[in-house]
C-alpha atoms as a PDB file:
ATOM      1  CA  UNK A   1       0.000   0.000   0.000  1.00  0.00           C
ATOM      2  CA  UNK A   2       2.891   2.287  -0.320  1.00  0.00           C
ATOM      3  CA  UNK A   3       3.318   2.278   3.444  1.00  0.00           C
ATOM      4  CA  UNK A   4       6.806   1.699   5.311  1.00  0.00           C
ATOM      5  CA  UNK A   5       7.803  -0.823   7.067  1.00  0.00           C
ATOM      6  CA  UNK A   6      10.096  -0.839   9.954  1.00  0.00           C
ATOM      7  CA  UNK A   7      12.356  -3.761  11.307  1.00  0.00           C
ATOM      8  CA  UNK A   8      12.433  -5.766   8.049  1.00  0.00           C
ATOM      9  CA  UNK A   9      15.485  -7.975   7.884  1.00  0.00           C
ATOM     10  CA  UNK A  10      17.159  -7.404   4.851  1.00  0.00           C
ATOM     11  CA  UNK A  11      19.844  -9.620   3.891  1.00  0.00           C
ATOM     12  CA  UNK A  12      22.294  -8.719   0.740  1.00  0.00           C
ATOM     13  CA  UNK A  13      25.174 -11.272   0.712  1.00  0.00           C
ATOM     14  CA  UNK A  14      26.499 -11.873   4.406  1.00  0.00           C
ATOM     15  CA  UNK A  15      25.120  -8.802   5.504  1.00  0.00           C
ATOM     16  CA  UNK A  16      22.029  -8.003   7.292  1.00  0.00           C
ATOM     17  CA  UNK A  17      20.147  -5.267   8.581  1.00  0.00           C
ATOM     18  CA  UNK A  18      16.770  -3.775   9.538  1.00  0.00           C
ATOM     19  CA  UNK A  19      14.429  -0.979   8.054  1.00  0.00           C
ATOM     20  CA  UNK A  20      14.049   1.885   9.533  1.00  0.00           C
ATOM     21  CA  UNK A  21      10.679   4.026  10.681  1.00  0.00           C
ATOM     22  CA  UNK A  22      10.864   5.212   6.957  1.00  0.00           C
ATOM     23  CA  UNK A  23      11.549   1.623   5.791  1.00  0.00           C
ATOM     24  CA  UNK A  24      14.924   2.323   4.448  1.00  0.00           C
ATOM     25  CA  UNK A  25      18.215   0.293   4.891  1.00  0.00           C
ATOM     26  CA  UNK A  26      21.394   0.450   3.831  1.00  0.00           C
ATOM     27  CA  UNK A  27      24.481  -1.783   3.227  1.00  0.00           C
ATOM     28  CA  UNK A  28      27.714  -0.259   2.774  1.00  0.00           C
ATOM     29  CA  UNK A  29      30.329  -2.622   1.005  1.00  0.00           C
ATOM     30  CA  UNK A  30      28.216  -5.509   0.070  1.00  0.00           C
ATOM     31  CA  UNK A  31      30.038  -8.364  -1.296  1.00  0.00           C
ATOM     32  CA  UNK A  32      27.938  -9.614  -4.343  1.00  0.00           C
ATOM     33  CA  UNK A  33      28.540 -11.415  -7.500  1.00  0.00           C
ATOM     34  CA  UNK A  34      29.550  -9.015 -10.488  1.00  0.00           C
ATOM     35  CA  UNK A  35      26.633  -9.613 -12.557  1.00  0.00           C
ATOM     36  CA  UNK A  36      23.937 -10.728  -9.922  1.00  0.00           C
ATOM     37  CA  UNK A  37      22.858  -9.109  -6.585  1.00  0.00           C
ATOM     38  CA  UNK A  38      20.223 -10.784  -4.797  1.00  0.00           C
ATOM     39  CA  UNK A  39      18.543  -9.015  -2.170  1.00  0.00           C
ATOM     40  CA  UNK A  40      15.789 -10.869   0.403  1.00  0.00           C
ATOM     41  CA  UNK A  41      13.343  -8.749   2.475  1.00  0.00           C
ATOM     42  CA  UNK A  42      11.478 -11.079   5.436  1.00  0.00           C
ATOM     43  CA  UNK A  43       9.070 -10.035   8.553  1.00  0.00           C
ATOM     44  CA  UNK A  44       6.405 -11.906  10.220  1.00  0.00           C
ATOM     45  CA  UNK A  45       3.001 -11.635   8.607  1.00  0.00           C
ATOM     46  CA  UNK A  46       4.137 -10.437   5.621  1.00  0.00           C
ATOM     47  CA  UNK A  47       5.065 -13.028   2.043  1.00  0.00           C
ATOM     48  CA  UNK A  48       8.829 -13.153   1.993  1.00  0.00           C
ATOM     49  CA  UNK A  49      10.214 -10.540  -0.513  1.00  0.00           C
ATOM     50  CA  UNK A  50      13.045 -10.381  -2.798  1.00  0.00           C
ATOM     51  CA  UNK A  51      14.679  -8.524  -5.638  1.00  0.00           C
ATOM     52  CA  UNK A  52      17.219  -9.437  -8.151  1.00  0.00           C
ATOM     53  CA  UNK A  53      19.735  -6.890  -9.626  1.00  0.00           C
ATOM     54  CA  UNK A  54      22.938  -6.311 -11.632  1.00  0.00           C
ATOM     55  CA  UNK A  55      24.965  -4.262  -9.300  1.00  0.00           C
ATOM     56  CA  UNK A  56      27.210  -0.668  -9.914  1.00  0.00           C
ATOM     57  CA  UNK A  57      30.256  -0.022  -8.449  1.00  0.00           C
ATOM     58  CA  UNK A  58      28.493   2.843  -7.016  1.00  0.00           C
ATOM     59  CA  UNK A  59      25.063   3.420  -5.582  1.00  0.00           C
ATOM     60  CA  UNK A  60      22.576   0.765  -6.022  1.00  0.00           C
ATOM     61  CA  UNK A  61      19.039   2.005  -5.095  1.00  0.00           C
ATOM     62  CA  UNK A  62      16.782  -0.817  -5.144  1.00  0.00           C
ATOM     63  CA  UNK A  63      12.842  -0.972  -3.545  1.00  0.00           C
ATOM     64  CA  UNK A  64      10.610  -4.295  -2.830  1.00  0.00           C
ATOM     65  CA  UNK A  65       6.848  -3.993  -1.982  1.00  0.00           C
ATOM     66  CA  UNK A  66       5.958  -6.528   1.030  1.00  0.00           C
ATOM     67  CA  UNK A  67       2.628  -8.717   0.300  1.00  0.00           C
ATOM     68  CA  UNK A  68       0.612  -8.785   3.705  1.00  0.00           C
ATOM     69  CA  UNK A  69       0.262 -13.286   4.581  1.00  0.00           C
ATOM     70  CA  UNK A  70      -3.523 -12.587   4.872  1.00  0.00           C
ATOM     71  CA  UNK A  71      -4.967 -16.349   5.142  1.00  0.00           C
ATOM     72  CA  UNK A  72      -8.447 -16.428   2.869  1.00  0.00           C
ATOM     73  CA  UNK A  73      -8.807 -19.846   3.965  1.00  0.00           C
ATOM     74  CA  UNK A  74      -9.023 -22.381   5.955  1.00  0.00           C
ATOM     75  CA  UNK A  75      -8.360 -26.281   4.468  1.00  0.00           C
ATOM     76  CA  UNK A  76      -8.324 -29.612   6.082  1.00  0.00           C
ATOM     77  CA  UNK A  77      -5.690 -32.401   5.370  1.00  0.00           C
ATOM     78  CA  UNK A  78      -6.804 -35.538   3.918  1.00  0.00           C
ATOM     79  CA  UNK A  79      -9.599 -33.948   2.081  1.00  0.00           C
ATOM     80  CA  UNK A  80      -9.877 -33.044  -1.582  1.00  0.00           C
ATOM     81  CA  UNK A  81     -10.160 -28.830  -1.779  1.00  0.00           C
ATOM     82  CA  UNK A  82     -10.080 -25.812  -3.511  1.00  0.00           C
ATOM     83  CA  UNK A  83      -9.331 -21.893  -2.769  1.00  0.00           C
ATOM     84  CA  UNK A  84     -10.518 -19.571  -5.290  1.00  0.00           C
ATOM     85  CA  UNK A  85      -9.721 -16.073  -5.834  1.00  0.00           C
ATOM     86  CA  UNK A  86     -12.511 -13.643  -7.033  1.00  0.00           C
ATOM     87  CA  UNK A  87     -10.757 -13.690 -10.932  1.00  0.00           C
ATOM     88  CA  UNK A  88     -11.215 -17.291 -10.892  1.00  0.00           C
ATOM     89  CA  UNK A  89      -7.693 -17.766 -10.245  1.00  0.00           C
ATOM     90  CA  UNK A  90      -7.521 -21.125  -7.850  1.00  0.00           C
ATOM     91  CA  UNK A  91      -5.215 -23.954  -6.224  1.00  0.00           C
ATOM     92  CA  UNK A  92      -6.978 -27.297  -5.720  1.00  0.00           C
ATOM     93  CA  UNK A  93      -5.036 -29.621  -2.980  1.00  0.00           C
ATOM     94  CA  UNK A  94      -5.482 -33.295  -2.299  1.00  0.00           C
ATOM     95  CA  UNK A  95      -5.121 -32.764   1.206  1.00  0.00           C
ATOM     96  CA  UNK A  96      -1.634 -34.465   1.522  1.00  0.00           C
ATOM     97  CA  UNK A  97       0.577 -31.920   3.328  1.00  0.00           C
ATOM     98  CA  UNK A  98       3.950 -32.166   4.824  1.00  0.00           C
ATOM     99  CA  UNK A  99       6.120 -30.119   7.088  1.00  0.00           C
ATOM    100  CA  UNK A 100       9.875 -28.341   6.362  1.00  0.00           C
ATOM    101  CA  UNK A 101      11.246 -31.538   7.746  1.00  0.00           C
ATOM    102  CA  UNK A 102       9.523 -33.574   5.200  1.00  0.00           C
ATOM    103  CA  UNK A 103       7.438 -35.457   8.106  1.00  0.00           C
ATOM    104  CA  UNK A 104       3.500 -35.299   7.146  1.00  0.00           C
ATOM    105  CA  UNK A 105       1.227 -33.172   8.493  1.00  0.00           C
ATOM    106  CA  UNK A 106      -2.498 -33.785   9.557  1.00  0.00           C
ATOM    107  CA  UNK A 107      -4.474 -31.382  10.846  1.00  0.00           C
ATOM    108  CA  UNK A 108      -6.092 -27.219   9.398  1.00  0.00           C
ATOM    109  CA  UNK A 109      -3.860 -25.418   6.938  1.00  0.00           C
ATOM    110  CA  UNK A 110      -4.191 -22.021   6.756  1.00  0.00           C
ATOM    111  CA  UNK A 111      -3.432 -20.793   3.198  1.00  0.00           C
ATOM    112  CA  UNK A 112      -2.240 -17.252   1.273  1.00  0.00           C
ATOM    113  CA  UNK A 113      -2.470 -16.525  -2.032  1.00  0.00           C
ATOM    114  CA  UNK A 114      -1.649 -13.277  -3.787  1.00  0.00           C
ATOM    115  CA  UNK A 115      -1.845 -13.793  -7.958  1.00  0.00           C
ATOM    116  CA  UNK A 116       0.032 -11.057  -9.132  1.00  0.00           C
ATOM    117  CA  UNK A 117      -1.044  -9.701 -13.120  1.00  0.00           C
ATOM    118  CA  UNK A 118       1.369  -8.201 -15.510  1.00  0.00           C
ATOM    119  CA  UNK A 119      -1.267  -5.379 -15.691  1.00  0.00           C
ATOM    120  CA  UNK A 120      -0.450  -4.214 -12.029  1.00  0.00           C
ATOM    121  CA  UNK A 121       1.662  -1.250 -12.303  1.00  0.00           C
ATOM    122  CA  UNK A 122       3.844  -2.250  -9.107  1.00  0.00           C
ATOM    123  CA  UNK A 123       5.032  -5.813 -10.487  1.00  0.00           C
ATOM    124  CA  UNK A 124       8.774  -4.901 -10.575  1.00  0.00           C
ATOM    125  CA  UNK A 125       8.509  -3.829  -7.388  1.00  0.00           C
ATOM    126  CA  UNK A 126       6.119  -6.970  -5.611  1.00  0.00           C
ATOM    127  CA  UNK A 127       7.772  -9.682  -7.831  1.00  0.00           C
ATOM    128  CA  UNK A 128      10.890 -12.157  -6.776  1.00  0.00           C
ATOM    129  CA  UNK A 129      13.658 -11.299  -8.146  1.00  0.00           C
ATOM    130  CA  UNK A 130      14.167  -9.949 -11.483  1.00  0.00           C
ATOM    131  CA  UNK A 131      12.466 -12.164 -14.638  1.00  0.00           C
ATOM    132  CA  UNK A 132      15.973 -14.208 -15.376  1.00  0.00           C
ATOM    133  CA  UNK A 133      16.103 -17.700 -15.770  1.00  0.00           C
ATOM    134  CA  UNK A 134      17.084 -21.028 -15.711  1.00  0.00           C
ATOM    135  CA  UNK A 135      15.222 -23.101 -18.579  1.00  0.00           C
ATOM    136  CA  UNK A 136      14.989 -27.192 -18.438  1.00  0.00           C
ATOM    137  CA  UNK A 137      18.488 -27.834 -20.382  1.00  0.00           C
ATOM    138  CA  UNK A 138      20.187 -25.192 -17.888  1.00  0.00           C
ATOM    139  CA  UNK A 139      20.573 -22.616 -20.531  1.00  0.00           C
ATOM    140  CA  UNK A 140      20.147 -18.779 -19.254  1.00  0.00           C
ATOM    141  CA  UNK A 141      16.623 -17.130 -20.662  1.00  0.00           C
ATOM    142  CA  UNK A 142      15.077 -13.892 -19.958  1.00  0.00           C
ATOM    143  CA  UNK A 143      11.056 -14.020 -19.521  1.00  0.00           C
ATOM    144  CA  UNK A 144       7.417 -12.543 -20.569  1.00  0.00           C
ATOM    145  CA  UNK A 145       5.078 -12.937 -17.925  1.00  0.00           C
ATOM    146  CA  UNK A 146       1.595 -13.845 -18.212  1.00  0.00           C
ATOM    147  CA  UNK A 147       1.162 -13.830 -14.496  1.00  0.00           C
ATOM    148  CA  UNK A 148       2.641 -14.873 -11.128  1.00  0.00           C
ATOM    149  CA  UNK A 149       0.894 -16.899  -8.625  1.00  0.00           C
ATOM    150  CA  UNK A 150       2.143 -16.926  -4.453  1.00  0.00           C
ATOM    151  CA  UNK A 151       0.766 -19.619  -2.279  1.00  0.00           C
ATOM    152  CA  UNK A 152       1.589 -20.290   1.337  1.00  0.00           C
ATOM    153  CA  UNK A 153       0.348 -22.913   3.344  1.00  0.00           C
ATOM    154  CA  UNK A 154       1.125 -23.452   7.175  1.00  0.00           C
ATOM    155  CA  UNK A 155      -0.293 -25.525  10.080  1.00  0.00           C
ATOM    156  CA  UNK A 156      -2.265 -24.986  13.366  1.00  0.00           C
ATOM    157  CA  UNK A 157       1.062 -23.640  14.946  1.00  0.00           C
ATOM    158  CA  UNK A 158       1.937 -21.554  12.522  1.00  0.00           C
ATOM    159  CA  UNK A 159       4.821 -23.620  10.844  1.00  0.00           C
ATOM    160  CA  UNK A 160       5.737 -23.529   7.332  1.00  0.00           C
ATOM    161  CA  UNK A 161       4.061 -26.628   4.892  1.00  0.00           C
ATOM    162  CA  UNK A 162       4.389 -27.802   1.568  1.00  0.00           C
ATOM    163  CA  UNK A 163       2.816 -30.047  -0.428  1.00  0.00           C
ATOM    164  CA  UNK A 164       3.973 -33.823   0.472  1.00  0.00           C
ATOM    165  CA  UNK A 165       6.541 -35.090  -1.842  1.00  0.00           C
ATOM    166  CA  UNK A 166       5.130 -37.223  -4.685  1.00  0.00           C
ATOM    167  CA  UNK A 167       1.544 -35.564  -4.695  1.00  0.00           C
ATOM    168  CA  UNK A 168       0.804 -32.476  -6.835  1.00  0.00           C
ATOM    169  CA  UNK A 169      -1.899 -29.770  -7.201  1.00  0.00           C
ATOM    170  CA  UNK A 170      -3.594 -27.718  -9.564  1.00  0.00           C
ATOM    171  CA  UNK A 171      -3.426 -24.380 -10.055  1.00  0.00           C
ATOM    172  CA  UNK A 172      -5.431 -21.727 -12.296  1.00  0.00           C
ATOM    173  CA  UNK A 173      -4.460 -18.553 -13.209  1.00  0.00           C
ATOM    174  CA  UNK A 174      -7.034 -15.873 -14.967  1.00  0.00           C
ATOM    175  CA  UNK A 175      -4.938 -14.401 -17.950  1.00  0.00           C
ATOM    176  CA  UNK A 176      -4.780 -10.916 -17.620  1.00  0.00           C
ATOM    177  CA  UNK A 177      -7.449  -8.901 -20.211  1.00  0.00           C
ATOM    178  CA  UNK A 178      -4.882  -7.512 -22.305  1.00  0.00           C
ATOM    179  CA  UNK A 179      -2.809 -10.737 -23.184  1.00  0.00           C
ATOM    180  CA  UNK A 180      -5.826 -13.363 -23.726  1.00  0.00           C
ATOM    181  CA  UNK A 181      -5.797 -12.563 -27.509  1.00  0.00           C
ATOM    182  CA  UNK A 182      -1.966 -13.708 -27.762  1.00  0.00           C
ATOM    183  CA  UNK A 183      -1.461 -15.756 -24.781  1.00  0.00           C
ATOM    184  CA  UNK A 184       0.131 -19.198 -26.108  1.00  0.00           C
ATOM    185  CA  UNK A 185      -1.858 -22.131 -26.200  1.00  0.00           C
ATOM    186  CA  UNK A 186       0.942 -24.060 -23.882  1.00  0.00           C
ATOM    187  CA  UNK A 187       3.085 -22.296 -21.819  1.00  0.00           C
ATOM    188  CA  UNK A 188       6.280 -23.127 -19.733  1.00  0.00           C
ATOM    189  CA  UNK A 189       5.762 -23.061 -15.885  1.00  0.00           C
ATOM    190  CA  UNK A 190       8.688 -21.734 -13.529  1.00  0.00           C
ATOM    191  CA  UNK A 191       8.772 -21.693 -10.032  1.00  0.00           C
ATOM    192  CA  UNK A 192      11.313 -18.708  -7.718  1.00  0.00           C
ATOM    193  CA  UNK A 193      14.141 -20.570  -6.623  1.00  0.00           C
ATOM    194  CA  UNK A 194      14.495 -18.507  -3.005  1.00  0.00           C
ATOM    195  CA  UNK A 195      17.820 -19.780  -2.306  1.00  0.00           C
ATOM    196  CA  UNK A 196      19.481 -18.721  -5.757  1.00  0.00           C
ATOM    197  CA  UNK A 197      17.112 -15.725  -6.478  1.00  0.00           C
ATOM    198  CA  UNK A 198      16.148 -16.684 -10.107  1.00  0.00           C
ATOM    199  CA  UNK A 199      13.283 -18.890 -11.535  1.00  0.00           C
ATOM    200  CA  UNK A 200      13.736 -22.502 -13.144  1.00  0.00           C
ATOM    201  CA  UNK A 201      11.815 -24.167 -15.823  1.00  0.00           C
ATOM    202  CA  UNK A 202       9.166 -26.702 -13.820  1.00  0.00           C
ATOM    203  CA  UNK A 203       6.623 -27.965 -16.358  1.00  0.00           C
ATOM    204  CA  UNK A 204       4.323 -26.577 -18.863  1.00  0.00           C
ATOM    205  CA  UNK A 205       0.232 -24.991 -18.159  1.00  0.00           C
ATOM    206  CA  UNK A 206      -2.069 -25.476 -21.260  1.00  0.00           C
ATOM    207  CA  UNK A 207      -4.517 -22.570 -21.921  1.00  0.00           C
ATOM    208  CA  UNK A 208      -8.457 -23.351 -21.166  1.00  0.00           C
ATOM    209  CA  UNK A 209     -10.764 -20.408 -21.955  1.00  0.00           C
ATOM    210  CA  UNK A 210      -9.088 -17.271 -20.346  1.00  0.00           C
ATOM    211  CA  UNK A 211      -6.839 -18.761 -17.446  1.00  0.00           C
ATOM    212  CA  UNK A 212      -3.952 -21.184 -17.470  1.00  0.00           C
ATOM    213  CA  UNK A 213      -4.209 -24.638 -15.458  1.00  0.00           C
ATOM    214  CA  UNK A 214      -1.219 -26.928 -14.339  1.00  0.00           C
ATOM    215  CA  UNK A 215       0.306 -28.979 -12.120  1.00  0.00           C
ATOM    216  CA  UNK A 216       2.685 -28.387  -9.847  1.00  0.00           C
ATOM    217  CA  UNK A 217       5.058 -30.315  -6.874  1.00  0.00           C
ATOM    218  CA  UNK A 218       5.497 -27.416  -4.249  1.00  0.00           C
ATOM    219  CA  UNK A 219       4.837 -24.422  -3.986  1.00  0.00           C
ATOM    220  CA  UNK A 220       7.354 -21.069  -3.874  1.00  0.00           C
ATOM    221  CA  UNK A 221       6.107 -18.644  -6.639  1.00  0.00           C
ATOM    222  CA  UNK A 222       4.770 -19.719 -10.060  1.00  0.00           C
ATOM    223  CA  UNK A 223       5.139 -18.150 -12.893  1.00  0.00           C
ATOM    224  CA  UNK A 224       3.695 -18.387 -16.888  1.00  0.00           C
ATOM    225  CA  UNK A 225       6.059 -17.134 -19.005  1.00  0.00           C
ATOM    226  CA  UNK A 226       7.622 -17.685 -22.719  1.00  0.00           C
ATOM    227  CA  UNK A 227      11.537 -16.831 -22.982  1.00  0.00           C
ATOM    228  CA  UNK A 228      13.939 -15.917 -25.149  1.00  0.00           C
ATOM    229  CA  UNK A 229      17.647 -17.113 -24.467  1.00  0.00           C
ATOM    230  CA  UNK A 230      20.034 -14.440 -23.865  1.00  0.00           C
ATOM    231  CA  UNK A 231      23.234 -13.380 -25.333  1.00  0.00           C
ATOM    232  CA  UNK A 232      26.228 -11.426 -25.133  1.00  0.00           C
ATOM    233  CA  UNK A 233      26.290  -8.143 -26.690  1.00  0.00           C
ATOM    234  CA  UNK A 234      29.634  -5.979 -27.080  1.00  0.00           C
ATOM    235  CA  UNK A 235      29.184  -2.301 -28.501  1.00  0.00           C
ATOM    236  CA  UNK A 236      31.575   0.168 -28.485  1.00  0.00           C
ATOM    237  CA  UNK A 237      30.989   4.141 -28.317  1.00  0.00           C
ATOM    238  CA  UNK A 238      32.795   6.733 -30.004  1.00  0.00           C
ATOM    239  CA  UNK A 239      32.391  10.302 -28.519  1.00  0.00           C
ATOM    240  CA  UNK A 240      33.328  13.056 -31.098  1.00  0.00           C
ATOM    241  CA  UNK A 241      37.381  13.679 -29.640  1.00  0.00           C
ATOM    242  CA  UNK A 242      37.443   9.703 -30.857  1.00  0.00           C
ATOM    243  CA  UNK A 243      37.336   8.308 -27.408  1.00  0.00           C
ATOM    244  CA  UNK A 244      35.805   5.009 -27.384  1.00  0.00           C
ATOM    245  CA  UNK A 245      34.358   3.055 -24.280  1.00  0.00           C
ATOM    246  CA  UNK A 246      33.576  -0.769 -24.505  1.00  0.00           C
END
């Protein structure tokens, strides 16, 4: 909502620090990797946030929008269910759920979902990372989004779940107005890696009517997108003394 928040751990690298009342930090001397800076944002109640940058030698000014963990539902395990979203956007479960330590969990799970449209002016800002990939044959690729869903799920204590290992579930995502007309009739499914701070190729959604359905193992972000593979590009510039800069 364009509000700040205060005492956000921020981590860039092996440092970390807090927001202020303002909901600024700032890291002096960050150690990052030439090409790749990878920034996380975390506080309690809030979906984990994260942005992905190519850093400067210099300043680096860089802002992430927090989503509020609102639950807008309540599911029970070992039941077949569904949470839909007023666009129609939805996740169905099959009530199999398991905890961080991979032990399976019975019992209410509270779940958050935020589907976030290429439409919404804010998406560099609410997004993980940057839109840089990883496709299936490990080759880099840049993506086109055509929408990015969020889901977490956690227990009657609060603790983190997932969905238990060899079970799946469905999800649904509304194509934004503006890119039914050209939306693909398959499309390539990545999910956020949060440890490496870039998305990897995870299966494929096929177009039904105006929304995209697949299938998917866990659940970090999702994201429909087609790619092109990148490349390296060397140009030089001549100023008029002749002074060239590569």
């Amino acid at each position: 909502d364009n509000h700040p928040i205060q005492n956000v751990e921020i981590k860039i690298g092996a440092s970390t620090v807090q927001t202020d009342i303002n909901g600024v930090f700032i890291v002096n001397g960050a150690i990052v990797h030439e090409q790749f800076a990878y920034i996380t944002a975390a506080k309690a109640g809030y979906m984990d946030g994260s942005r992905a940058m190519v850093p400067t030698s210099g300043k680096n000014n860089v802002k992430i929008m927090l989503i509020p963990n609102a639950p807008m539902q309540i599911v029970q395990s070992g039941i077949d269910s569904e949470v839909l979203l007023p666009s129609g956007t939805k996740v169905a479960f099959d009530g199999e759920f398991q905890d961080e330590n991979g032990n399976s969990y019975s019992g209410v799970v509270s779940v958050a979902m935020f589907h976030l449209l290429p439409g919404n002016e804010d998406i560099d800002k609410l997004m993980p990372g940057m839109l840089y990939a990883q496709t299936k044959t490990n080759e880099e690729a840049v993506l086109e989004t055509f929408g990015m869903l969020n889901v977490e799920l956690r227990g009657s204590t609060g603790q983190k779940l997932n969905i238990k290992e060899g079970h799946t579930a469905e999800i649904t995502l509304k194509i934004d107005d503006s890119q039914t007309a050209t939306a693909p009739s398959s499309i390539p499914l990545w999910h956020f890696d949060e440890a490496k701070g870039y998305w990897k190729e995870d299966g494929v959604a096929t177009k039904v009517g105006n929304k995209y359905v697949g299938e998917v193992s866990h659940f970090s972000w999702w994201n429909c997108d087609v790619f092109t593979y990148t490349v390296n590009l060397t140009i030089t510039v001549t100023d008029a003394n002749g002074c060239s800069i590569t």
